CSV table of C-alpha atoms and ligand atoms in Angstrom, one decimal:
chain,number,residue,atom,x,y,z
A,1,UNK,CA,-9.2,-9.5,36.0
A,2,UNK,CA,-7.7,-9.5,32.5
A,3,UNK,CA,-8.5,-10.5,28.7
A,4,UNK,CA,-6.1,-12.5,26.4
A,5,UNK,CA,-6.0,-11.4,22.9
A,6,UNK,CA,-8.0,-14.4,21.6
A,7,UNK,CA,-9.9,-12.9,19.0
A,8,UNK,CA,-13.0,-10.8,18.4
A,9,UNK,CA,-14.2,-12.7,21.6
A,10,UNK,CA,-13.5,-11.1,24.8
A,11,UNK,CA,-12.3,-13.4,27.3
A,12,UNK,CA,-12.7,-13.1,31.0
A,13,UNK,CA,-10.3,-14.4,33.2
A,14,UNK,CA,-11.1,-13.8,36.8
A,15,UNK,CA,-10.0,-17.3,38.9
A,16,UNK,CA,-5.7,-16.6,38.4
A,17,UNK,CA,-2.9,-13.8,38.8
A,18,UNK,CA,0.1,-13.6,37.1
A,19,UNK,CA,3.0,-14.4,39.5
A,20,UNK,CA,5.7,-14.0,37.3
A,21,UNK,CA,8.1,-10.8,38.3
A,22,UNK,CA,9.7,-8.7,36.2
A,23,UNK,CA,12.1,-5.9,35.9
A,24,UNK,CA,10.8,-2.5,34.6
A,25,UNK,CA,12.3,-0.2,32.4
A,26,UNK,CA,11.8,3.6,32.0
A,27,UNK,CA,12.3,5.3,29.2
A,28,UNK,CA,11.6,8.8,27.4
A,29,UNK,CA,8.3,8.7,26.1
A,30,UNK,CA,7.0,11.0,23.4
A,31,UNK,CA,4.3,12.1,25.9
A,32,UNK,CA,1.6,13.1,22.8
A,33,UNK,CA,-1.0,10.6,22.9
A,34,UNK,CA,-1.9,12.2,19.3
A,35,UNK,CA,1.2,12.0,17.9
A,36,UNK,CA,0.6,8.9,15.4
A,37,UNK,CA,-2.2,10.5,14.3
A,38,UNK,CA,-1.1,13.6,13.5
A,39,UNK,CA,2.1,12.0,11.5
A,40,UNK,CA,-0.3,9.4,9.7
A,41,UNK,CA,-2.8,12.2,8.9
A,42,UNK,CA,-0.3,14.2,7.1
A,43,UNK,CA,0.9,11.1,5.0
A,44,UNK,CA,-2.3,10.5,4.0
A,45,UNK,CA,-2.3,14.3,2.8
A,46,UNK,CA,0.7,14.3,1.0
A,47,UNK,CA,0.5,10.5,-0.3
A,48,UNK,CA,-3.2,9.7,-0.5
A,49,UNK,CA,-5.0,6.9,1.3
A,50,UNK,CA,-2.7,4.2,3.4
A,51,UNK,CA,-2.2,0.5,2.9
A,52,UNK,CA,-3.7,-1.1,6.1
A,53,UNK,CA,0.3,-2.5,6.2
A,54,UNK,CA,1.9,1.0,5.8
A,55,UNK,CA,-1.0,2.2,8.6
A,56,UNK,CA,0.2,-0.8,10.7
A,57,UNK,CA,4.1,-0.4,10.0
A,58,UNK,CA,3.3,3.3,11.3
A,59,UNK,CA,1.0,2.9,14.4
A,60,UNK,CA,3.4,-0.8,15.7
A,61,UNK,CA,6.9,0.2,15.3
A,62,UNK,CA,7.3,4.2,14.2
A,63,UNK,CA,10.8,4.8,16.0
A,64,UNK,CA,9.5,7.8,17.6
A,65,UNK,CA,6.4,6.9,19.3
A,66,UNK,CA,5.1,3.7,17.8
A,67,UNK,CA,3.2,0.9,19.9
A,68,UNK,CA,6.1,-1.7,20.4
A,69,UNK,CA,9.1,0.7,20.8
A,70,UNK,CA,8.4,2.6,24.1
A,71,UNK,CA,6.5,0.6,26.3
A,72,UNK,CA,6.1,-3.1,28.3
A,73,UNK,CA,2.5,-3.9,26.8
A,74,UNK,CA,2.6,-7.2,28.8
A,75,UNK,CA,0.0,-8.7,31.9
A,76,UNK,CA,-2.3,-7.3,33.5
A,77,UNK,CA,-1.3,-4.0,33.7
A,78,UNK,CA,-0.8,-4.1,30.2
A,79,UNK,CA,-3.1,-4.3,27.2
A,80,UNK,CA,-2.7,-8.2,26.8
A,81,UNK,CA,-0.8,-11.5,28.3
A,82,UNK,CA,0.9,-14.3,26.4
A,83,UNK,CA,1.5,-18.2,27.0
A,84,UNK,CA,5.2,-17.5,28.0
A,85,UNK,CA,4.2,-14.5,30.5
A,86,UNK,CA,1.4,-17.3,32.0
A,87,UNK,CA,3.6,-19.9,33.5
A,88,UNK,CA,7.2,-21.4,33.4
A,89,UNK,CA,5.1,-24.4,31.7
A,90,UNK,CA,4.9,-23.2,28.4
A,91,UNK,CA,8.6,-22.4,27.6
A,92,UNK,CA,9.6,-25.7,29.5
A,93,UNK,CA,7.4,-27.7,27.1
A,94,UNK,CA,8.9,-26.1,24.0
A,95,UNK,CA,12.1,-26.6,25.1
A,96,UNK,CA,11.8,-29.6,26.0
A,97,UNK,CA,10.7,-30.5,22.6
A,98,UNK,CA,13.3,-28.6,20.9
A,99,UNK,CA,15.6,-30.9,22.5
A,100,UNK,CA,14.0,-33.7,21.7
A,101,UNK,CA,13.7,-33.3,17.9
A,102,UNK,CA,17.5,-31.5,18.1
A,103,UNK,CA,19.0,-35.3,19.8
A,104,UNK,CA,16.8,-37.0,16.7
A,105,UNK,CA,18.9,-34.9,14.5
A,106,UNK,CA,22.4,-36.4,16.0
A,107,UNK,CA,22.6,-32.5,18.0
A,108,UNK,CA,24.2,-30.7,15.3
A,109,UNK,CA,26.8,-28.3,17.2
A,110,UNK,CA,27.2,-25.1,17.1
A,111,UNK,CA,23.9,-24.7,17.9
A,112,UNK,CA,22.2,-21.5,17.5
A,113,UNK,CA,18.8,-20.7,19.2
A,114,UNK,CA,16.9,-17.7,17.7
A,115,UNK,CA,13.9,-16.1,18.9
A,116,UNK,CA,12.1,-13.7,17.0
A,117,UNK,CA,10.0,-10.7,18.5
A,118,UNK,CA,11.1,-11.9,21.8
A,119,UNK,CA,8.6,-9.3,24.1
A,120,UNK,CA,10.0,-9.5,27.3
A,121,UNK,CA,12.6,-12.7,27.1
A,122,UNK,CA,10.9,-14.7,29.1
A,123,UNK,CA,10.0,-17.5,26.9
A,124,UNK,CA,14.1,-17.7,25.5
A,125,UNK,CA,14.8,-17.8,29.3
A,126,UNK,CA,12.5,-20.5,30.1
A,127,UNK,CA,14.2,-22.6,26.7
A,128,UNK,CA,17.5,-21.8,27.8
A,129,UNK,CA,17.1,-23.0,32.2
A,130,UNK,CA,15.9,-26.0,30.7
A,131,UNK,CA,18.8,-26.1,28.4
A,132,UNK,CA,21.3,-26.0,30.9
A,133,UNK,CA,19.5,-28.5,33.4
A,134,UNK,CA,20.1,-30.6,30.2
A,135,UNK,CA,24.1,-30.0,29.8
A,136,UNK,CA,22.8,-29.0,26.4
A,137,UNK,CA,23.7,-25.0,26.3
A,138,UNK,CA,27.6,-26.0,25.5
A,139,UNK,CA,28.4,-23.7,22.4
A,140,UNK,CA,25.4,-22.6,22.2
A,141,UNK,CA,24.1,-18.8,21.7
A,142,UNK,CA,20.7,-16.9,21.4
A,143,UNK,CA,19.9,-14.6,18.7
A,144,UNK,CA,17.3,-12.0,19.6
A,145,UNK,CA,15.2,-10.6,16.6
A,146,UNK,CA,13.9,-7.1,18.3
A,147,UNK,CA,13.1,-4.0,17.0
A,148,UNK,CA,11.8,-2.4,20.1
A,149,UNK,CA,14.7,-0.8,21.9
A,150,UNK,CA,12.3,-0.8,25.8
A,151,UNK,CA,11.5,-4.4,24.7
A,152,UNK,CA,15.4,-5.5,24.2
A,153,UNK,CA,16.3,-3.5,27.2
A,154,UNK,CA,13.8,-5.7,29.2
A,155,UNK,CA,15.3,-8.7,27.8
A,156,UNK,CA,18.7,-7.7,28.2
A,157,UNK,CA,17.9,-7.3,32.1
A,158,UNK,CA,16.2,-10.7,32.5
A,159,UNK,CA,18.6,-12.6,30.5
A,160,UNK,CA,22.2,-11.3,31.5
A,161,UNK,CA,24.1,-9.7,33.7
A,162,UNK,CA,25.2,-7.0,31.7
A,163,UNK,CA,25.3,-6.2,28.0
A,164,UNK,CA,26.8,-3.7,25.6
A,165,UNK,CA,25.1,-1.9,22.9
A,166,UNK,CA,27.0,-1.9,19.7
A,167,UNK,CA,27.6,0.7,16.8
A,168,UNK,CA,25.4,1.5,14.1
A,169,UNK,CA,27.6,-0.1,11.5
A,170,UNK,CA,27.0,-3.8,13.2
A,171,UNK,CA,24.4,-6.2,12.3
A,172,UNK,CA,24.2,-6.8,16.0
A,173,UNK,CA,23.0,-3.9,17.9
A,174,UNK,CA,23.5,-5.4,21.5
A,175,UNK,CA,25.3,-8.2,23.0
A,176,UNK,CA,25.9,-10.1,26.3
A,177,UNK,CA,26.6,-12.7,28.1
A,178,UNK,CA,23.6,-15.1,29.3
A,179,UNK,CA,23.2,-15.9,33.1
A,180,UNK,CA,24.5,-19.6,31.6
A,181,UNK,CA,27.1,-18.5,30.2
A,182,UNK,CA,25.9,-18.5,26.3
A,183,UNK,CA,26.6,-15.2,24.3
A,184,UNK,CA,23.5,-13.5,23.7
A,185,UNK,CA,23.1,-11.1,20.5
A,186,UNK,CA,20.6,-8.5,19.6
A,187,UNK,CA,19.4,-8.1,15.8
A,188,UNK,CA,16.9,-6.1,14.0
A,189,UNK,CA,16.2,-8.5,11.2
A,190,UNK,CA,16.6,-12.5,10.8
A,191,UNK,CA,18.5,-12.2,7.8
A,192,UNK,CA,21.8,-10.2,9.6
A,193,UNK,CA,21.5,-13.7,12.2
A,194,UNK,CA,24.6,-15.9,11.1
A,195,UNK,CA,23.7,-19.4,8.5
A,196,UNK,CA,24.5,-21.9,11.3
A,197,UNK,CA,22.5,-24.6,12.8
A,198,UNK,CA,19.2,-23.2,13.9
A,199,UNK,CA,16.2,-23.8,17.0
A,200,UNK,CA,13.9,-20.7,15.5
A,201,UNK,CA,11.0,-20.3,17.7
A,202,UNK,CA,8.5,-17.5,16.6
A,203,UNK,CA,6.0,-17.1,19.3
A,204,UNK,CA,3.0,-14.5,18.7
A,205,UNK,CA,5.7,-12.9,16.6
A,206,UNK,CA,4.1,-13.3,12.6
A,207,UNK,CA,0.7,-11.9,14.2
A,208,UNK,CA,1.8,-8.4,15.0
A,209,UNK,CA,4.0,-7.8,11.0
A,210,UNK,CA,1.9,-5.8,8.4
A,211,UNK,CA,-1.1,-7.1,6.2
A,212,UNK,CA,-2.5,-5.9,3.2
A,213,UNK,CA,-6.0,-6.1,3.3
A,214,UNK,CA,-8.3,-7.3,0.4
A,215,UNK,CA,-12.4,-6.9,-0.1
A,216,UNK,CA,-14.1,-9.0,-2.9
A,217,UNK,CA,-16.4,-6.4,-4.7
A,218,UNK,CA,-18.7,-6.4,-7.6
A,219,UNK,CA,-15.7,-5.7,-9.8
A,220,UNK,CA,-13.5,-8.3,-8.6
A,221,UNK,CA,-11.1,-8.1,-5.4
A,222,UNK,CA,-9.6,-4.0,-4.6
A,223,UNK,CA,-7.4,-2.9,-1.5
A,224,UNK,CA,-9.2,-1.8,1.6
A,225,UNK,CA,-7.0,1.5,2.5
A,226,UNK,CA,-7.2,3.9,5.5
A,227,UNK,CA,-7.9,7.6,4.7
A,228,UNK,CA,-8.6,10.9,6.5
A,229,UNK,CA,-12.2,11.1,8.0
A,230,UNK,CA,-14.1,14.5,7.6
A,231,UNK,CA,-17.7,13.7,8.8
A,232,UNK,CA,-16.5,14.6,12.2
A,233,UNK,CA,-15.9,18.5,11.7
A,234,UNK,CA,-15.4,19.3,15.2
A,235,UNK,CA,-13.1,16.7,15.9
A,236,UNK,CA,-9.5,18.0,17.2
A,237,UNK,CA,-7.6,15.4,16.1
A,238,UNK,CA,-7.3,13.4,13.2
A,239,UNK,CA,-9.7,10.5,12.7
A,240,UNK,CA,-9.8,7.3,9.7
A,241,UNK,CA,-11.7,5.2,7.6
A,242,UNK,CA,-11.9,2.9,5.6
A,243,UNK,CA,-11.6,3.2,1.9
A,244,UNK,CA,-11.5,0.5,-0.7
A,245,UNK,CA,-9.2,1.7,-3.4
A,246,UNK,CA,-11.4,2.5,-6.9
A,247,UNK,CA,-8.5,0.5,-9.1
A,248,UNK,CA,-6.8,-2.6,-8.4
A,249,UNK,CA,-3.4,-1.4,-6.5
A,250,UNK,CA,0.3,-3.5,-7.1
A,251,UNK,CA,-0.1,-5.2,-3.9
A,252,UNK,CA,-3.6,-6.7,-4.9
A,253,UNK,CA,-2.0,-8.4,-8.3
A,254,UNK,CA,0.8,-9.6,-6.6
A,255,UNK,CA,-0.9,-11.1,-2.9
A,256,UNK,CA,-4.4,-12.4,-4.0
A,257,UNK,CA,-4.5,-15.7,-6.2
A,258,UNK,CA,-6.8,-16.1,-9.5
A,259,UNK,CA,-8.6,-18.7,-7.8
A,260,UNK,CA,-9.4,-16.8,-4.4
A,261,UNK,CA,-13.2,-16.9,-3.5
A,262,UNK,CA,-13.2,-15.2,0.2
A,263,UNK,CA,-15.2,-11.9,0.9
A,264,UNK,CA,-12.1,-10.6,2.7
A,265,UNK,CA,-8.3,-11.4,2.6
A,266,UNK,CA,-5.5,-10.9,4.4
A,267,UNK,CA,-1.7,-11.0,3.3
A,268,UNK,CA,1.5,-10.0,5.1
A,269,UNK,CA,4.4,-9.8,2.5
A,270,UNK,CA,6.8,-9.2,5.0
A,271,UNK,CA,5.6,-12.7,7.1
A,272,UNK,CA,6.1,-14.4,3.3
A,273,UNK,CA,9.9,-13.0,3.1
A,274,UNK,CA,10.6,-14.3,6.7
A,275,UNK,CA,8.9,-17.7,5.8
A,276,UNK,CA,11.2,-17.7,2.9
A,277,UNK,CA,14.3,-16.9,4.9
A,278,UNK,CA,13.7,-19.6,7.5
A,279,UNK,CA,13.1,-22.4,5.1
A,280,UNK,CA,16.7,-21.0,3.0
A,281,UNK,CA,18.4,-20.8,6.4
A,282,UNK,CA,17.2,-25.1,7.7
A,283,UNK,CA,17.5,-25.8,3.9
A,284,UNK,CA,21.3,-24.7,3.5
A,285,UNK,CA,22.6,-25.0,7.3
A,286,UNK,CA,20.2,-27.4,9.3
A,287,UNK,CA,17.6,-26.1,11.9
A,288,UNK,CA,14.4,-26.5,12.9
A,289,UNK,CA,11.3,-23.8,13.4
A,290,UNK,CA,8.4,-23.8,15.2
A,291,UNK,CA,5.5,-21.2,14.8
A,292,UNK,CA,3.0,-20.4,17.7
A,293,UNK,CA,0.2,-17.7,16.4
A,294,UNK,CA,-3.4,-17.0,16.3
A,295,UNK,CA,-4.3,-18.5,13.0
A,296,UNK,CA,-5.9,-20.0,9.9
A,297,UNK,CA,-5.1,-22.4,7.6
A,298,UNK,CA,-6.1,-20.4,4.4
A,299,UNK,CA,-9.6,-19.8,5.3
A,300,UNK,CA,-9.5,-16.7,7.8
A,301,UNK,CA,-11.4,-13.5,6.9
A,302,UNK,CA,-11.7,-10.5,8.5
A,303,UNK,CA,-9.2,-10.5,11.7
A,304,UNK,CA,-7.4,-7.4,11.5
A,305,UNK,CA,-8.3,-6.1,15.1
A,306,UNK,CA,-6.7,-3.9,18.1
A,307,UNK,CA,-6.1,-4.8,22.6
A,308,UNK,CA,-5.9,-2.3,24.6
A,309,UNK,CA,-6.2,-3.0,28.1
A,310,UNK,CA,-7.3,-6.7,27.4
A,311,UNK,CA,-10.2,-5.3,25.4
A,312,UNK,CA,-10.7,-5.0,21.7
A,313,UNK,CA,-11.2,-1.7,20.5
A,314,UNK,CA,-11.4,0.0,17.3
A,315,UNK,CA,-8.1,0.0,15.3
A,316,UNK,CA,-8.6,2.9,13.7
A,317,UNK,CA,-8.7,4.8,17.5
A,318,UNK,CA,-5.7,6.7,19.3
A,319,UNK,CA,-3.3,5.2,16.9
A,320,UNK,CA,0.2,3.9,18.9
A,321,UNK,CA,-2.3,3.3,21.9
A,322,UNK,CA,-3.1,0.2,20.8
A,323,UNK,CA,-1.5,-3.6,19.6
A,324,UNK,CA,-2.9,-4.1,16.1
A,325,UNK,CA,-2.7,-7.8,15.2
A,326,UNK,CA,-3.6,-10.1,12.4
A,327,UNK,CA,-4.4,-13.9,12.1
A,328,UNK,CA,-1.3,-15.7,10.5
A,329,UNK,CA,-2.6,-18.0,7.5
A,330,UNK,CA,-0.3,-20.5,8.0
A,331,UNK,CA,-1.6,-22.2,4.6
A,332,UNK,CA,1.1,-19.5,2.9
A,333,UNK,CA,4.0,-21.1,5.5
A,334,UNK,CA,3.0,-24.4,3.4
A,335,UNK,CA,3.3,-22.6,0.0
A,336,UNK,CA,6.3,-20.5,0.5
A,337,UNK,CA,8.2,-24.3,2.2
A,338,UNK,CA,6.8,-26.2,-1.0
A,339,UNK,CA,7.8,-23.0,-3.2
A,340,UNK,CA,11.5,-23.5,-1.9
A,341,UNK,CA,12.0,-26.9,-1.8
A,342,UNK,CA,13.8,-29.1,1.3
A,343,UNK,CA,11.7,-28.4,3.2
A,344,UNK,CA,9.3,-30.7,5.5
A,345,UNK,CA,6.4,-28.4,7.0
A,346,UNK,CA,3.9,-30.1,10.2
A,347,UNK,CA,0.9,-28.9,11.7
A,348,UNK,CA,-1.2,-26.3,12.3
A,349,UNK,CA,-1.6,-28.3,15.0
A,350,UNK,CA,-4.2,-26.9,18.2
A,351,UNK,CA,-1.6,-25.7,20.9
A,352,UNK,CA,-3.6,-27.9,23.2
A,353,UNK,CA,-2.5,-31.1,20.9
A,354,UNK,CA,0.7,-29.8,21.1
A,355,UNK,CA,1.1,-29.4,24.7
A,356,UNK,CA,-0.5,-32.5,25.7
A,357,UNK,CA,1.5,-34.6,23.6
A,358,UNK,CA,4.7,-32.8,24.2
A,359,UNK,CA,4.2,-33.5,27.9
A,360,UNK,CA,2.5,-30.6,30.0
A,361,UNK,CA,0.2,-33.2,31.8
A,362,UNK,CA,3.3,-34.7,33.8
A,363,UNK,CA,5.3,-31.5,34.4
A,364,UNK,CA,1.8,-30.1,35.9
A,365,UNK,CA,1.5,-33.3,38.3
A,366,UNK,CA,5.2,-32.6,39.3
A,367,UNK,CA,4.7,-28.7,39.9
A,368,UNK,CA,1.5,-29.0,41.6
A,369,UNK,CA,2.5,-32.0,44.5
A,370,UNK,CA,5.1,-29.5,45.5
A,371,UNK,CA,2.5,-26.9,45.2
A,372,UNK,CA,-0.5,-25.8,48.3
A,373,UNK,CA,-3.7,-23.7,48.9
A,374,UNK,CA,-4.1,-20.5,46.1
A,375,UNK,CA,-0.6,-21.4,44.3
A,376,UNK,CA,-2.1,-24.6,43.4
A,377,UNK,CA,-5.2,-23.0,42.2
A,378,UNK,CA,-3.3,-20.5,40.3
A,379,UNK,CA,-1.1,-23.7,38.8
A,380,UNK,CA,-4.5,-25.5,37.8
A,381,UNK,CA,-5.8,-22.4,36.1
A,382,UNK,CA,-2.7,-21.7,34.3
A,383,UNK,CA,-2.5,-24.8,32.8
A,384,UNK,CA,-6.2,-24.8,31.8
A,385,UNK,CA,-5.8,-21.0,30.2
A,386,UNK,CA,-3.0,-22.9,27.9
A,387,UNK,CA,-5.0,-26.0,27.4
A,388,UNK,CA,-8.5,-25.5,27.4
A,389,UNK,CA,-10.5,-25.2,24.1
A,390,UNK,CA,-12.5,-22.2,24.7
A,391,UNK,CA,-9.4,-20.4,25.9
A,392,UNK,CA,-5.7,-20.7,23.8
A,393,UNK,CA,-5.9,-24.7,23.7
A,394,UNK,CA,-7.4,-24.3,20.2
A,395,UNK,CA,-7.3,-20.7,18.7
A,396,UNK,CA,-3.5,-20.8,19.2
A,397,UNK,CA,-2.0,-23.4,16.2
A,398,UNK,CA,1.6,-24.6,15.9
A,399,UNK,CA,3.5,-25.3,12.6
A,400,UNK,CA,7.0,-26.9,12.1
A,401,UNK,CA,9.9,-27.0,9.8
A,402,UNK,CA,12.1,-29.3,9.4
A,403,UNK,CA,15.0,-29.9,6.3
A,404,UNK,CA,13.9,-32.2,4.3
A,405,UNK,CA,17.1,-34.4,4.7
A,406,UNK,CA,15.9,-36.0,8.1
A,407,UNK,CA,12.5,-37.4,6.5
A,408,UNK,CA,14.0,-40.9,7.5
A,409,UNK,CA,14.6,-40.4,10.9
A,410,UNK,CA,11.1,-38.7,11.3
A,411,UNK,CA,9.4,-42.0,9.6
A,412,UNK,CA,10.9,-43.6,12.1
A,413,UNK,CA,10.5,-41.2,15.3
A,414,UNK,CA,7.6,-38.6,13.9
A,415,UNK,CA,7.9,-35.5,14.9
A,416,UNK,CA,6.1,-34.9,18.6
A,417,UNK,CA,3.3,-32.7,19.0
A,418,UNK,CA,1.4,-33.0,15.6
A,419,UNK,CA,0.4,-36.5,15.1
B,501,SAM,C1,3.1,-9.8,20.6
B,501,SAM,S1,4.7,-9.5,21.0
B,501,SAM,C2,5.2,-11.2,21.4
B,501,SAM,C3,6.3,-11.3,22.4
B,501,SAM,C4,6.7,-12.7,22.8
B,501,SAM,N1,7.1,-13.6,21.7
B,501,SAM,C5,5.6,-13.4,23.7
B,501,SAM,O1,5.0,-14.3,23.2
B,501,SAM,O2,5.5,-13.0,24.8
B,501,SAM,C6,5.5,-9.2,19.5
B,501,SAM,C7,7.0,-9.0,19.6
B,501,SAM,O3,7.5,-8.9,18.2
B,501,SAM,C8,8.4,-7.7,18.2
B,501,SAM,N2,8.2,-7.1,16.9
B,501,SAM,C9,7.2,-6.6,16.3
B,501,SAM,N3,7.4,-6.2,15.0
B,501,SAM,C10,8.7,-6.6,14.8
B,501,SAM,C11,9.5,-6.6,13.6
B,501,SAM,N4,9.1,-6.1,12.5
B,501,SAM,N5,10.8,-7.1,13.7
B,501,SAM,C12,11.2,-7.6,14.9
B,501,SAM,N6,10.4,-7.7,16.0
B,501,SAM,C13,9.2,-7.2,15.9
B,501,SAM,C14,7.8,-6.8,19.3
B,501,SAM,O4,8.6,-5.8,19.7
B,501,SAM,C15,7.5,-7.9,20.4
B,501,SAM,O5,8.7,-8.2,21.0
């Protein structure tokens, strides 16, 4: 029995197990469970309060002991699952459409696929099988954005045979060959990936960068920070709360609009610079990107939250035990696209839209006549966990971008998955 990380709901899913295997990686582990806490607690004392964004920076990806860089937080051992980690399905799908919309766009070559925050590889494995059963992969290469080194060694295993890790001096930290016979290159940020044609698929990637957090208050909007908490005197370690900042902060005059009217919002800054790199990159050298997150289209509130063990639990708790996640307001995708210009943007669409249109009904009918007994079952409930409305079918929303330079060809052929 597991829970998905679909929102302040819990989720039960007792019917299906994963069957997917995987390889397993150990690595050195700073073995103090405290050790976030101690480090953020002494920020605090030397800076003052935290951004919820420098808190989540901190806890997520501190080099030494932070969430994502020295564990495997996927399945049901782990603290939640994915779509990709679910069934073969989902990455088929999305590849399937990648090809589709590529061919529409005369299959620009060389072709560049770039994942970012790939977890464990196995949805840029699923694109890339497909791929080659397509005679597609010729000249083509992956780009992995990672910055978890456990995470990239995991990928590195289930992608290709062997790989080398480069010197500190390259953009690329890790290279190899895939099992197809594409190069395969590690980066820690989208902006070292070379300006080429581009398939950018960011799946459950924009949910886990920092947010700034705002509360509207009787004097207007202020920051919510995170400070030391003192009530608990006897505690032995470190323990937060939440402030809200007495005077409006730079991040609050820069992230929240004059015309804003929720009780709490939620901006990530860095999310807006990689929006604007993506729409620079199809603008200037062709591509396409597709976004897969938990999200909103402008009107989200309060959905700063933490999994551990498929349960939500306080974020503030054992900091670096937990995955700290935010909705993505894909309403500021829209604004950053318009902002640059070129740029065509589609969707949210539900996933469930998506998947049905792109396809997943047929390639379930093949899989399960070839399929008996509890596999079958297992099959059926996949494909419901990914469809159905009360489970991701509609709290998980796809957006697309294409360049603006194609709008012909999509007036002809729209774009499949978000009519
Ligand atoms: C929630 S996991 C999603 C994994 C995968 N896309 C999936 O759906 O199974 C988030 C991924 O983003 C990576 N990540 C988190 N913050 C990152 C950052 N600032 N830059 C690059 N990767 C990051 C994590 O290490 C992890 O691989």
């Amino acid at each position: 029995m597991f829970l998905s990380r679909l929102g302040p709901t819990k989720l039960v899913v007792t019917n299906f197990k994963i069957l997917r295997n995987y390889y397993t990686v150990k690595r050195k582990v700073i073995k103090d469970e405290n050790y976030i806490a101690r480090h953020i607690s002494q920020k605090i004392k030397v800076k003052g309060p935290l951004t919820v964004a420098d808190y989540m920076k901190e806890v997520l990806t501190n080099p030494l002991a932070g969430y994502y860089m020295h564990r495997d937080m996927f399945g049901e051992s782990g603290d939640f699952v994915t779509s990709p980690e679910i069934t073969q399905m989902f990455g088929e799908m999305l590849a399937v459409w990648f090809l589709n919309e590529w061919q529409k766009m005369g299959s620009p070559k060389p072709l560049q696929i770039v994942e970012l925050g790939p977890g464990r590889g196995t949805l840029s494995n699923d694109i890339l099988k497909v791929f080659n059963h397509f005679n597609a992969l010729h000249s083509a290469s992956l780009h992995l954005v990672e910055v978890s080194p456990v995470l990239s060694d995991l990928q590195a295993k289930l992608l290709c045979p062997q790989t080398n890790l480069c010197d500190d001096t390259s953009a690329v930290y890790r290279k190899g060959i895939s099992r197809h016979g594409n190069p395969v290159y590690w980066y820690k940020q989208l902006s070292d990936v070379p300006y080429k044609f581009t398939l950018i698929i960011a799946h459950e990637f924009f949910d886990a960068l920092p947010i700034h957090k705002f509360h509207k208050t009787y004097n207007g909007y202020r920051e919510v920070l995170i400070d030391i908490d003192l009530s608990d005197k006897k505690a032995a370690e470190p323990r937060f709360r939440y402030v809200v900042a007495r005077q409006p902060t730079p991040m609050l005059k820069v992230l929240v609009k004059p015309n804003e009217s929720r009780d709490h919002v939620e901006v990530s800054p860095d999310s807006l610079l990689i929006y604007r790199q993506m729409c620079k990159r199809i603008k200037s050298s062709g591509g396409i990107a597709l976004i897969c997150d938990y999200g909103h289209d402008g009107t989200g509130t309060d959905t700063f939250r933490a999994f551990k063990k498929h349960n939500q639990v306080d974020p503030l708790l054992m900091p670096g035990s937990a995955d700290l996640t935010a909705d993505v307001d894909f309403s500021l995708i829209k604004e950053v696209a318009n902002e640059e210009g070129g740029i065509i943007t589609l969707g949210p669409t539900t996933q469930r839209n998506f998947l049905l249109k792109t396809g997943l009904p047929y390639r379930f009918k093949t899989l399960a006549k070839n399929t008996k007994d509890k596999h079958l079952e297992n099959l059926t409930e996949c494909y419901k966990f990914l469809t159905d409305e009360d489970k991701m079918g509609e709290r998980f929303k796809f957006c697309a971008l294409f360049p603006e330079t194609i709008k012909k060809i999509l007036n002809k052929c729209p774009v499949v998955g978000f009519t």
